[in-house]
XYZ file of C-alpha atoms in Angstrom:
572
model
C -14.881 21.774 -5.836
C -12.843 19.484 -3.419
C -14.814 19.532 -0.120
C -17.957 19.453 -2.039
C -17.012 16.569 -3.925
C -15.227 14.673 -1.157
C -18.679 15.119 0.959
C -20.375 13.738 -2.014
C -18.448 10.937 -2.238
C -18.939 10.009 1.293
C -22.373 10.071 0.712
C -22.645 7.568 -1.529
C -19.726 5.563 -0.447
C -19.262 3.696 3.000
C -16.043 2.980 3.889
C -16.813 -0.913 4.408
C -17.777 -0.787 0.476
C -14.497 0.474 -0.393
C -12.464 -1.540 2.118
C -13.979 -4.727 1.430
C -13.095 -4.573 -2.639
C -9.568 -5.114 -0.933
C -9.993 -7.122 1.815
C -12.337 -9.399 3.349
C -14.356 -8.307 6.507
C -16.014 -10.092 9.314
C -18.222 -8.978 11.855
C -16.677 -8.067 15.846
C -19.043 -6.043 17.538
C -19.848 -2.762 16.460
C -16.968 -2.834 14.178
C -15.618 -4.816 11.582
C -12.156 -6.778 10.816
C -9.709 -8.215 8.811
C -6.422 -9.208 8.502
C -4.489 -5.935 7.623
C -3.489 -5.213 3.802
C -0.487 -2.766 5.010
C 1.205 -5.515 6.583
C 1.919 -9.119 7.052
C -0.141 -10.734 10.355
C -1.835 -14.307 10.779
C -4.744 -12.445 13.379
C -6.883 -9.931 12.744
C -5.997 -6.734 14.282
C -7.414 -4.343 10.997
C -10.411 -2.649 12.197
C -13.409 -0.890 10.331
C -15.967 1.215 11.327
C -18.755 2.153 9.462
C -20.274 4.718 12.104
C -17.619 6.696 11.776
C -16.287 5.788 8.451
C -13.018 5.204 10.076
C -9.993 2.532 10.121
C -7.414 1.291 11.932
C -4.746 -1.242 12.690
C -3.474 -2.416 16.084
C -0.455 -4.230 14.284
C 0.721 -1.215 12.595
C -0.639 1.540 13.933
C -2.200 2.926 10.546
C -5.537 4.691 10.066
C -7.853 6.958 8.767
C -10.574 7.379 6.512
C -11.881 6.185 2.924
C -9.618 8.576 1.072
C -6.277 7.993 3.354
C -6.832 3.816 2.944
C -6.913 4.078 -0.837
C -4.029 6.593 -0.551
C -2.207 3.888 1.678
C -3.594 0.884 -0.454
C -3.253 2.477 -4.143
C 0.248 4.567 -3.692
C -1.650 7.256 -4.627
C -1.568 10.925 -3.940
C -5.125 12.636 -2.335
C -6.319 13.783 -6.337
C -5.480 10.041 -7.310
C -7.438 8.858 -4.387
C -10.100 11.547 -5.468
C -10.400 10.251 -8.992
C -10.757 6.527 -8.238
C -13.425 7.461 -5.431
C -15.404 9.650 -7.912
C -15.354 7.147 -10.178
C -16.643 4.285 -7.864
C -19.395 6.859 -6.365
C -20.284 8.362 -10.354
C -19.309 12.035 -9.051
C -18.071 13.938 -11.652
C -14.749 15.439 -10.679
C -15.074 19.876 -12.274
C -12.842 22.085 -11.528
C -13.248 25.633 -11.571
C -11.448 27.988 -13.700
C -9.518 29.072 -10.398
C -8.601 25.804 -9.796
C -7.257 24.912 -13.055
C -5.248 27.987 -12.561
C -4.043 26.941 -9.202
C -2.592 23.188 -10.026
C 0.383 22.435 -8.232
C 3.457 21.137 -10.005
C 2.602 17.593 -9.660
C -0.869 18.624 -11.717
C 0.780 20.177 -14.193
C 2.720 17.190 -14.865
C -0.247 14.999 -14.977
C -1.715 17.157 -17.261
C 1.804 17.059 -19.663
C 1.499 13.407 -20.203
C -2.034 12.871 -20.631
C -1.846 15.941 -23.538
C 1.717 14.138 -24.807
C -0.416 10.849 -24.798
C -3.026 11.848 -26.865
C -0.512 13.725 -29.323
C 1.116 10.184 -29.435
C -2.367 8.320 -30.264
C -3.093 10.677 -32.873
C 0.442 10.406 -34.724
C 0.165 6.614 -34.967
C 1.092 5.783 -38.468
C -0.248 3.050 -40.570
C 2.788 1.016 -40.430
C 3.029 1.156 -36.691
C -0.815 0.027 -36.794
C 0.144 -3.247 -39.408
C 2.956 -3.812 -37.142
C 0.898 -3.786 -34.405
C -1.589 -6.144 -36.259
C 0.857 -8.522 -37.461
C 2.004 -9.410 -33.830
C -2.057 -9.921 -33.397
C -3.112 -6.891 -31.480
C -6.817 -5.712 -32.423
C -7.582 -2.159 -32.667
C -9.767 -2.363 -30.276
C -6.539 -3.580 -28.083
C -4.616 -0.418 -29.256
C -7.358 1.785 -28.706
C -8.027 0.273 -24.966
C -4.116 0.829 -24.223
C -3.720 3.891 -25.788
C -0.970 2.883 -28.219
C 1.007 5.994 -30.239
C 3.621 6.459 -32.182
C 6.482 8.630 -31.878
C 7.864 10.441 -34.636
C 11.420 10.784 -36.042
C 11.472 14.957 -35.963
C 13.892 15.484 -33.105
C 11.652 18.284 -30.752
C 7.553 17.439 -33.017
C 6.508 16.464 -29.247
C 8.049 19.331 -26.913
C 7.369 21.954 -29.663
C 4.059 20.553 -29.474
C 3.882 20.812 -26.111
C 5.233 24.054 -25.493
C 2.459 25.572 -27.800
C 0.327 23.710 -25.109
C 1.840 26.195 -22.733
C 4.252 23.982 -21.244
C 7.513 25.032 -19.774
C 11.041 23.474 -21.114
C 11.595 22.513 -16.986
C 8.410 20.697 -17.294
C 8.968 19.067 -20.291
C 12.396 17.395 -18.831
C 10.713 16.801 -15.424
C 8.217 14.327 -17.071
C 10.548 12.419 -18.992
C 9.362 13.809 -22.359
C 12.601 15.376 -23.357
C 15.780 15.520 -22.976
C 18.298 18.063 -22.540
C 21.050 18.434 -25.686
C 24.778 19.911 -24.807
C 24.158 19.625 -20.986
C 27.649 20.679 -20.403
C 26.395 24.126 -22.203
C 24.996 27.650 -21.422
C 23.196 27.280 -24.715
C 21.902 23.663 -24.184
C 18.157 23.082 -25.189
C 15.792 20.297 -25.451
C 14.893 17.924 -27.659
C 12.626 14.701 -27.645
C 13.710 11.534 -25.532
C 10.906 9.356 -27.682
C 11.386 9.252 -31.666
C 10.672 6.555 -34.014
C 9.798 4.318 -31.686
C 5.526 2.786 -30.731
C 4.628 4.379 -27.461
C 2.971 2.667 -24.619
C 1.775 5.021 -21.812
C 2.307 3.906 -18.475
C -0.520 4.400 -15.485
C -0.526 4.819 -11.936
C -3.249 2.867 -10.048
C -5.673 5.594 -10.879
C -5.099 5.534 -14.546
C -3.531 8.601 -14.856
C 0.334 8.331 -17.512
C 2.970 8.711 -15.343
C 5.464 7.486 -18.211
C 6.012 5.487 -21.248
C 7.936 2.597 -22.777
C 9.116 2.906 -26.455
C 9.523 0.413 -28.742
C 12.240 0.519 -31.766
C 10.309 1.157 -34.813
C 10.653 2.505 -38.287
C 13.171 2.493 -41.208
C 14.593 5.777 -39.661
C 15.484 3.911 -36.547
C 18.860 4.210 -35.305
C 20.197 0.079 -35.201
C 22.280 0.868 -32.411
C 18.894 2.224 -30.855
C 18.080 0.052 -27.721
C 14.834 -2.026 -28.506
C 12.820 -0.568 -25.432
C 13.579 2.725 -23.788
C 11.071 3.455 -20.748
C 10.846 7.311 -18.810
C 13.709 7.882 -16.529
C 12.878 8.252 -13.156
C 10.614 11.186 -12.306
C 8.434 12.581 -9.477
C 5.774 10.709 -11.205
C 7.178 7.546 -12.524
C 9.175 5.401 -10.275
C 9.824 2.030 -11.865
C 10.537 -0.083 -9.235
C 7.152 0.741 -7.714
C 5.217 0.871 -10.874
C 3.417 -2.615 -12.531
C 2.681 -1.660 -16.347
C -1.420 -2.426 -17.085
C -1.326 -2.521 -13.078
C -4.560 0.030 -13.477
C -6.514 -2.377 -15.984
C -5.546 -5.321 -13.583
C -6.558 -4.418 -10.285
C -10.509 -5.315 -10.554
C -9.451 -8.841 -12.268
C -6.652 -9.568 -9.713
C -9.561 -9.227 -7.058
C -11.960 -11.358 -8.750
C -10.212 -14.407 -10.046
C -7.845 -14.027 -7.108
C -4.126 -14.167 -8.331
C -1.902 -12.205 -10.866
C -0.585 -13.118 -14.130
C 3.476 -11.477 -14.419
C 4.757 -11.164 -18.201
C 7.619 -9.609 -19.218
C 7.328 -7.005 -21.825
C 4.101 -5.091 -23.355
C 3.344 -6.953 -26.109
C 3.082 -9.980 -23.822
C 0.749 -8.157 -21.692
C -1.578 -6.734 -24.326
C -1.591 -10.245 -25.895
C -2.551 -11.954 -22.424
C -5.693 -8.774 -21.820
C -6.982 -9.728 -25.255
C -7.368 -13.723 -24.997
C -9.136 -12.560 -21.553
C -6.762 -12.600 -18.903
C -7.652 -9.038 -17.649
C -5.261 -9.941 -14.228
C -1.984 -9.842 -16.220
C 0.653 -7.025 -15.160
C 4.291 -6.180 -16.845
C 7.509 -4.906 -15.295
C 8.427 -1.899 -16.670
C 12.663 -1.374 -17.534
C 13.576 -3.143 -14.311
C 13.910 -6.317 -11.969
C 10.706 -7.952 -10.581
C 11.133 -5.794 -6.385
C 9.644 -6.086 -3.120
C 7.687 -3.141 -4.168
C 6.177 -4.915 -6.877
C 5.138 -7.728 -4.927
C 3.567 -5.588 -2.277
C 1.789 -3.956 -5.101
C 0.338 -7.134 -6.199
C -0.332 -8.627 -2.700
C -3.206 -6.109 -1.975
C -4.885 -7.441 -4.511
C -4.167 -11.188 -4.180
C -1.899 -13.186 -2.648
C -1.148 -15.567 -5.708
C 1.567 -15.239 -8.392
C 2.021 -16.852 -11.848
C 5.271 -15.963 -13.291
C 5.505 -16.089 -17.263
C 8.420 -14.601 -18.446
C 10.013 -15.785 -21.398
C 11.101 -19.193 -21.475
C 15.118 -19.094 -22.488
C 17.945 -18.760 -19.959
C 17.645 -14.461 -19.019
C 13.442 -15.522 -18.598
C 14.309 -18.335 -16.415
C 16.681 -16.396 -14.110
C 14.584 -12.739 -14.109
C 11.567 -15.819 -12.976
C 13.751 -16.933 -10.318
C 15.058 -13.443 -9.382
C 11.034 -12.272 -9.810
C 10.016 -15.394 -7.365
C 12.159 -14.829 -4.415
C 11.072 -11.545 -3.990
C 7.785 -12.427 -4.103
C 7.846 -15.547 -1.783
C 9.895 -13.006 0.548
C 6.694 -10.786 0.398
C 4.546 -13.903 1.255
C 2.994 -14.662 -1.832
C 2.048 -17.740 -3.785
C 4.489 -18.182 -6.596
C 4.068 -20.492 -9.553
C 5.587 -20.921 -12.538
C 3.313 -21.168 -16.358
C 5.990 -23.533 -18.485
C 5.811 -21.910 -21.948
C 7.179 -23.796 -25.314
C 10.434 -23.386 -25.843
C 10.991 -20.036 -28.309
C 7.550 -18.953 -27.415
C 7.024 -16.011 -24.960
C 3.613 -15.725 -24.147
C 2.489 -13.044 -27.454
C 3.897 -15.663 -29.664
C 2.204 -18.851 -27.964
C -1.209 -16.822 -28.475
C -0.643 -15.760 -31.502
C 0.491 -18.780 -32.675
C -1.396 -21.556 -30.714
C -4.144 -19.893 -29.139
C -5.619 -18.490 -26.459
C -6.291 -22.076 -25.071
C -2.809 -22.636 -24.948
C -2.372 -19.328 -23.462
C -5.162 -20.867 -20.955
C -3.280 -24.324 -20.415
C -0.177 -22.724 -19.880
C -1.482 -20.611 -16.696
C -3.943 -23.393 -15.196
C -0.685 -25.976 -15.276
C 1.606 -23.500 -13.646
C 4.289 -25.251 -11.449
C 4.587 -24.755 -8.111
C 7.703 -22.610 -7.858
C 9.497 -25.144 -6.250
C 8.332 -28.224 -8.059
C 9.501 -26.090 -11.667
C 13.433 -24.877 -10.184
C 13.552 -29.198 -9.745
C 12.130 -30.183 -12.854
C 14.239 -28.211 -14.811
C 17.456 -28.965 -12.624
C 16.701 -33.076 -12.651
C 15.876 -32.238 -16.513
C 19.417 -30.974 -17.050
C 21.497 -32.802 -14.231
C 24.012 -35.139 -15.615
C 23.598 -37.107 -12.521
C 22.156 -37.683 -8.938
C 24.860 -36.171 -7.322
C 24.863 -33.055 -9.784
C 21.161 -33.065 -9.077
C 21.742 -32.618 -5.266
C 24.515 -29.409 -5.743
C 22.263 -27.846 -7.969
C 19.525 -28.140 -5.297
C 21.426 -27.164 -2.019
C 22.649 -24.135 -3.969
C 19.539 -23.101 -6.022
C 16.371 -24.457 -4.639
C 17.125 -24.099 -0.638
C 17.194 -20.429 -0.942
C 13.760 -20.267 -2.238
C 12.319 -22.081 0.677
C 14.198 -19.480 3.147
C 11.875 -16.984 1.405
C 8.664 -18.615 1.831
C 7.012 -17.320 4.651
C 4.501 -19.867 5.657
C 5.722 -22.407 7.845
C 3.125 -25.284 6.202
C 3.991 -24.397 2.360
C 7.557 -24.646 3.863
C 7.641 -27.929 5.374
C 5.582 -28.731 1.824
C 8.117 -27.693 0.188
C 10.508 -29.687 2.112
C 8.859 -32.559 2.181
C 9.071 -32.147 -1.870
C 12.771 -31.771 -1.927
C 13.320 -34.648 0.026
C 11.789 -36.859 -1.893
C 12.801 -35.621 -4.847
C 16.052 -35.708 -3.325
C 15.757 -39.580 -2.148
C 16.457 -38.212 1.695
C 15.045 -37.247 4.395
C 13.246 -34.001 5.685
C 15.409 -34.028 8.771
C 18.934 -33.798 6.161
C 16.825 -31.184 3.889
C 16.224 -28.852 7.309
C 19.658 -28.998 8.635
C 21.042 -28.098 5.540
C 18.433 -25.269 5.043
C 19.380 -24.260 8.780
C 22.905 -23.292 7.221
C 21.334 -21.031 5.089
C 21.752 -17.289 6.272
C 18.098 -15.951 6.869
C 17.214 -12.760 5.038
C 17.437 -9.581 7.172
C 14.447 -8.379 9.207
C 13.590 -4.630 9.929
C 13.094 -4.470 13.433
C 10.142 -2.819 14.230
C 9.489 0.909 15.252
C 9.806 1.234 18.993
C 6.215 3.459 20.062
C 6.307 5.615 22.546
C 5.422 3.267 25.310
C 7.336 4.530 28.804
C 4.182 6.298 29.687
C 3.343 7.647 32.901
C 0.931 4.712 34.761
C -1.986 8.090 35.811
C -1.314 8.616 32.233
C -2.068 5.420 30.920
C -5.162 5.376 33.127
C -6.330 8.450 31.807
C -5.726 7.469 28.503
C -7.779 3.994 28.822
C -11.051 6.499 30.639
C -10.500 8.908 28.037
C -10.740 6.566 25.514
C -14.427 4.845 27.073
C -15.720 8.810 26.974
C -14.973 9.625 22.982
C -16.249 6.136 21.708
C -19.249 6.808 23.388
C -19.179 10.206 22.187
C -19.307 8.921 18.537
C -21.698 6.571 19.112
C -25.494 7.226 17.449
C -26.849 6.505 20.205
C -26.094 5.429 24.085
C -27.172 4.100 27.486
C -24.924 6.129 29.253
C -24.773 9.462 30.340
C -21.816 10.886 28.203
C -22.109 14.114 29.874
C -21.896 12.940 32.889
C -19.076 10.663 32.092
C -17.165 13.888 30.679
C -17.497 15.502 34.392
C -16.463 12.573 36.541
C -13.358 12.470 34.553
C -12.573 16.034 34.558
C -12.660 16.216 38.218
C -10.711 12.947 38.578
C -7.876 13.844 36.397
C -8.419 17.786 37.129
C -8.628 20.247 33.677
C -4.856 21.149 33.137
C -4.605 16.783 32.209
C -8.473 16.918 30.728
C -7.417 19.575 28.394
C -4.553 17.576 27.071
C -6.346 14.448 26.720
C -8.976 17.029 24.414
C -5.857 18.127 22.533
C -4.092 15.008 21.668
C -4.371 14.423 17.281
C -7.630 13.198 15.832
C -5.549 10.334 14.816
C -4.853 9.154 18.651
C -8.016 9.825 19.557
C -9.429 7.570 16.880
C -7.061 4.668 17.791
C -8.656 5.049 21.213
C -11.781 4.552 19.928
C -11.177 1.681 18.313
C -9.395 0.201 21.261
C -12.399 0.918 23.451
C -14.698 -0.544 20.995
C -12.524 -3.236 20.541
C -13.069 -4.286 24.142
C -16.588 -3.503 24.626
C -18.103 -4.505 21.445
C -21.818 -3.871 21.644
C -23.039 -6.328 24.130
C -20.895 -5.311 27.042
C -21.517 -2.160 29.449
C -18.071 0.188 29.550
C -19.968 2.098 33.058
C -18.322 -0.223 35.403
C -14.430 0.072 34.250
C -14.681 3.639 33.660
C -16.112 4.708 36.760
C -13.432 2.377 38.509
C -10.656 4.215 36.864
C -11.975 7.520 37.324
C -12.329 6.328 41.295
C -8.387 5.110 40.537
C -7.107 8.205 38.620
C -9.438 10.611 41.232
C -7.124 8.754 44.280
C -3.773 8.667 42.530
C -4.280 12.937 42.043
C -5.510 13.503 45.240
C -2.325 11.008 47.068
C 0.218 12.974 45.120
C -1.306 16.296 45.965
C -1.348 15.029 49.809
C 2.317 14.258 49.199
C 3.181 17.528 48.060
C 1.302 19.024 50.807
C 2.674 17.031 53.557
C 6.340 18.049 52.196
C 4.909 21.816 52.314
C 3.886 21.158 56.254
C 7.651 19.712 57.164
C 9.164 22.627 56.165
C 6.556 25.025 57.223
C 6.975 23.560 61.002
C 10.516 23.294 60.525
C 10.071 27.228 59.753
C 7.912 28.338 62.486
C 5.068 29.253 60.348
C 2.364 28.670 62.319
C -1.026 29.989 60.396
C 1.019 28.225 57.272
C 1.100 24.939 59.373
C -2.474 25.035 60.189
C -4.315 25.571 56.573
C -1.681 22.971 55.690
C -2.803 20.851 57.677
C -6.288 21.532 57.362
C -5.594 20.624 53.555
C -4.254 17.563 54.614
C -7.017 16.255 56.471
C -9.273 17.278 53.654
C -7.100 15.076 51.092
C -7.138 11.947 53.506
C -10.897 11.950 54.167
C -11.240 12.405 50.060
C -9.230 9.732 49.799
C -10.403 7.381 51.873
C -13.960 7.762 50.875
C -12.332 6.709 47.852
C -11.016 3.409 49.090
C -14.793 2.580 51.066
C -16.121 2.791 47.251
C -13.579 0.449 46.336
């Protein structure tokens, strides 16, 4: 089923249709480019082709094809990849009997929670549905998020499960149960959900990974924490997962920036009054995982999080990671004892609305609400040094910087000059120095590297004014077939990167014939000088030796290598 279905889905999906629902392309020659989603650059150096149906970035070095870049730009595995593809293309995904028999571990986990979600959906009770209404979600909400309930029998879901023909390992390796007397030969397993309403948790292809579980139920424990999420698994990673991240994507895209709330009841609220871009954390701090998450999508932020003192400093916490990851932050001021369920549900969507189109500039909110609460000008100042400077360390671009700046010092009553020597005191975060490539290489190397690279773009080209054949000989014989044959063995992946460095240079409009006959003239020299070398060594010792018939085809060679090489040099 797999290479069929890939094939198919190449068929009916270019790469530049793909790539561009993430990033925006321009023409440059044959090819086309962007700035590169993978990592932070102010040029263009991500490249697309749609000959090939290949990419690649000169920045960072990463490539590939239409199933690797939504790998890359998802966090998905290749079946993740596979599913959102077949959806975009309308392939069917069918496996085979064999197949099914033949998942891999990873599979069979998939498979776990999907089955444990829809046991969930179908034991929602009646009172988890009023509760559910009473905090205004519609069923059509609860339906669309795949809301369940989870009962208070200590194993209903893992006995369940097990008659599913799941395995007790499997069961605790997707965060469904728990293990009882751990300490124990006879331990054994019992649910880590009960009495509580169960939201599933997707990965960026839709597929559970994990849920959160809220307290629920006159058989609830009160010492019961309100929310318990999965614990880590090979599936579910929390700091690198964005609850409602799957529903979000499309809207992120389209209205270009994200909506951050802070629990699931927020979020569902903030889909159903039509604000499809909103995302949750799920059981941890806001990370620089997160915020790369978001920033393929869009690079603007609006942080709601609840409005009392913990919302305020999990915002602040939340921003700095995302100005560190160079996004846009600002801040949606909600009524005081509202969080952004309640202001819905209790004012409206059109407050809801309001609330996001007045969002604060991250800055301009940390200095309202410090002026609002300083009990003087002097108290204002402290309170900015320590909290606000920070913040503008993080921001990445040097114009919303000096914006920001100039903001601070006027709020400040100073001037920018005071403003940036105190921010110069500030340590600067760390920075990752970046991977060292392998770049001591051999200068005939090199050479052979840029010729080699002319000959298999215009190998992959449809069509060509150039004789590739003969372009394939010249070099041959210039770098001689022990070097040939390694250039022909070197990883698809190089040899892609070298065709998007020739095309790079040539483009369409300009002829590659002259500077690749001129290096095979170079490369053709630079062999034959250090094969003269070597043979004029051989000579010395062979006179030093005696060996006169030695001497003379010596010799002989030698004259043959300077008359090559000179003929060489007339081209030239």
């Amino acid at each position: 089923m797999a290479g069929d279905t890939v094939q198919q889905i190449k068929d009916k999906l270019g790469i530049v249709d793909v790539v561009s629902g993430y990033v925006k392309l321009e023409r440059s020659g044959s090819s086309l480019r962007a700035r590169c989603p993978f990592h932070a650059e102010r040029t263009p150096s991500f490249h697309v082709s749609p000959d090939r149906g290949t990419y690649h970035c000169f920045g960072c070095g990463v490539g590939g094809d239409v199933f690797s870049f939504v790998e890359a730009i998802e966090g998905l595995d290749f079946k993740g990849a596979l599913k959102v593809l077949a959806e975009k293309a309308g392939v069917p995904l069918v496996y085979s009997r064999s197949e099914k028999g033949a998942q891999d571990d990873r599979d069979r986990l998939f498979t776990l929670l999907e089955t444990a979600t829809l046991f969930y959906q179908q034991q929602l009770t009646n009172d988890a549905r009023k509760y559910l209404h009473d905090r205004g979600m519609e069923d059509s909400t609860i339906a669309a998020f795949r809301i369940g309930w989870a009962g208070k029998d200590w194993s209903q879901a893992s006995d369940y499960l097990k008659q599913k023909g799941f395995r007790d390992k499997e069961l605790l390796d997707s965060g469904i149960a728990k293990k009882n007397d751990a300490g124990s030969a006879n331990w054994r397993i019992s649910d880590k959900f009960r009495n509580r309403i169960m939201f599933p948790i997707g990965d960026s292809a839709g597929r559970i990974i994990g849920f959160s579980g809220r307290i629920f139920g006159e058989d609830a424990s009160p010492e019961a924490p309100k929310y318990l999420n999965s614990p880590e698994t090979p599936l579910f990673h929390k700091s690198r997962i964005l609850y409602g991240f799957d529903k979000a994507k499309m809207s992120m895209r389209k209205l270009d920036c994200a909506v951050l709330v802070e629990g699931q009841m927020d979020l569902l609220a903030s889909h159903q009054a039509g604000w499809a871009n909103t995302l949750a954390v799920s059981g941890t701090a806001f990370t620089a995982e997160h915020a790369a998450l978001i920033k393929r999508m869009t690079d603007n932020l609006v942080l709601a999080l609840d409005p009392d003192q913990a919302g305020i400093k999990a915002a602040g916490r939340a921003a700095r990671a995302a100005l560190a990851s160079g996004l846009n932050v600002k801040v949606a001021q909600l009524p005081e004892g509202l969080d952004p369920a309640d202001l819905i549900k209790v004012k409206g969507a059109d407050a809801w609305k309001d609330a996001i189109k007045n969002a604060k500039d991250i800055i301009t909110f940390l200095l309202d609400v410090l002026e609002a609460h300083a009990k003087s000008p002097d108290a204002f100042r402290r309170n900015v040094e320590i909290a606000v400077l920070p913040f503008l360390v993080d921001i990445q671009s040097p114009i919303a910087r000096e914006q920001s700046v100039r903001e601070v010092a006027n709020r400040l009553g100073v001037s920018q000059n005071a403003v940036q020597d105190a921010l110069a005191k500030i340590p600067l975060p760390a920075v990752r120095e970046p991977a060292l490539g392998q770049i001591q290489e051999l200068r005939e190397s090199f050479r052979a590297k840029n010729a080699y690279a002319i000959l298999v773009w215009q190998e992959s080209l449809p069509k060509t004014n150039i004789n590739v054949r003969e372009f394939e000989q010249a070099l041959r014989e210039a770098t001689g077939e022990e070097v040939f044959q390694a250039l022909r063995k070197l990883p698809e992946s190089e040899q892609e990167h070298m065709r998007f460095s020739a095309e790079r240079l040539y483009g369409a409009d300009r002829s590659p014939e002259s500077d690749f006959r001129h290096l095979v003239r170079v490369l053709a020299r630079e062999r034959l000088s250090a094969e003269l070398a070597e043979v004029t060594a051989a000579l010395r010792q062979a006179e030093s030796r005696g060996e006169n018939d030695v001497s003379q085809k010596l010799l002989e060679r030698s004259k043959l290598l300077t008359g090559q090489i000179a003929n060489l040099l007339k081209i030239e």
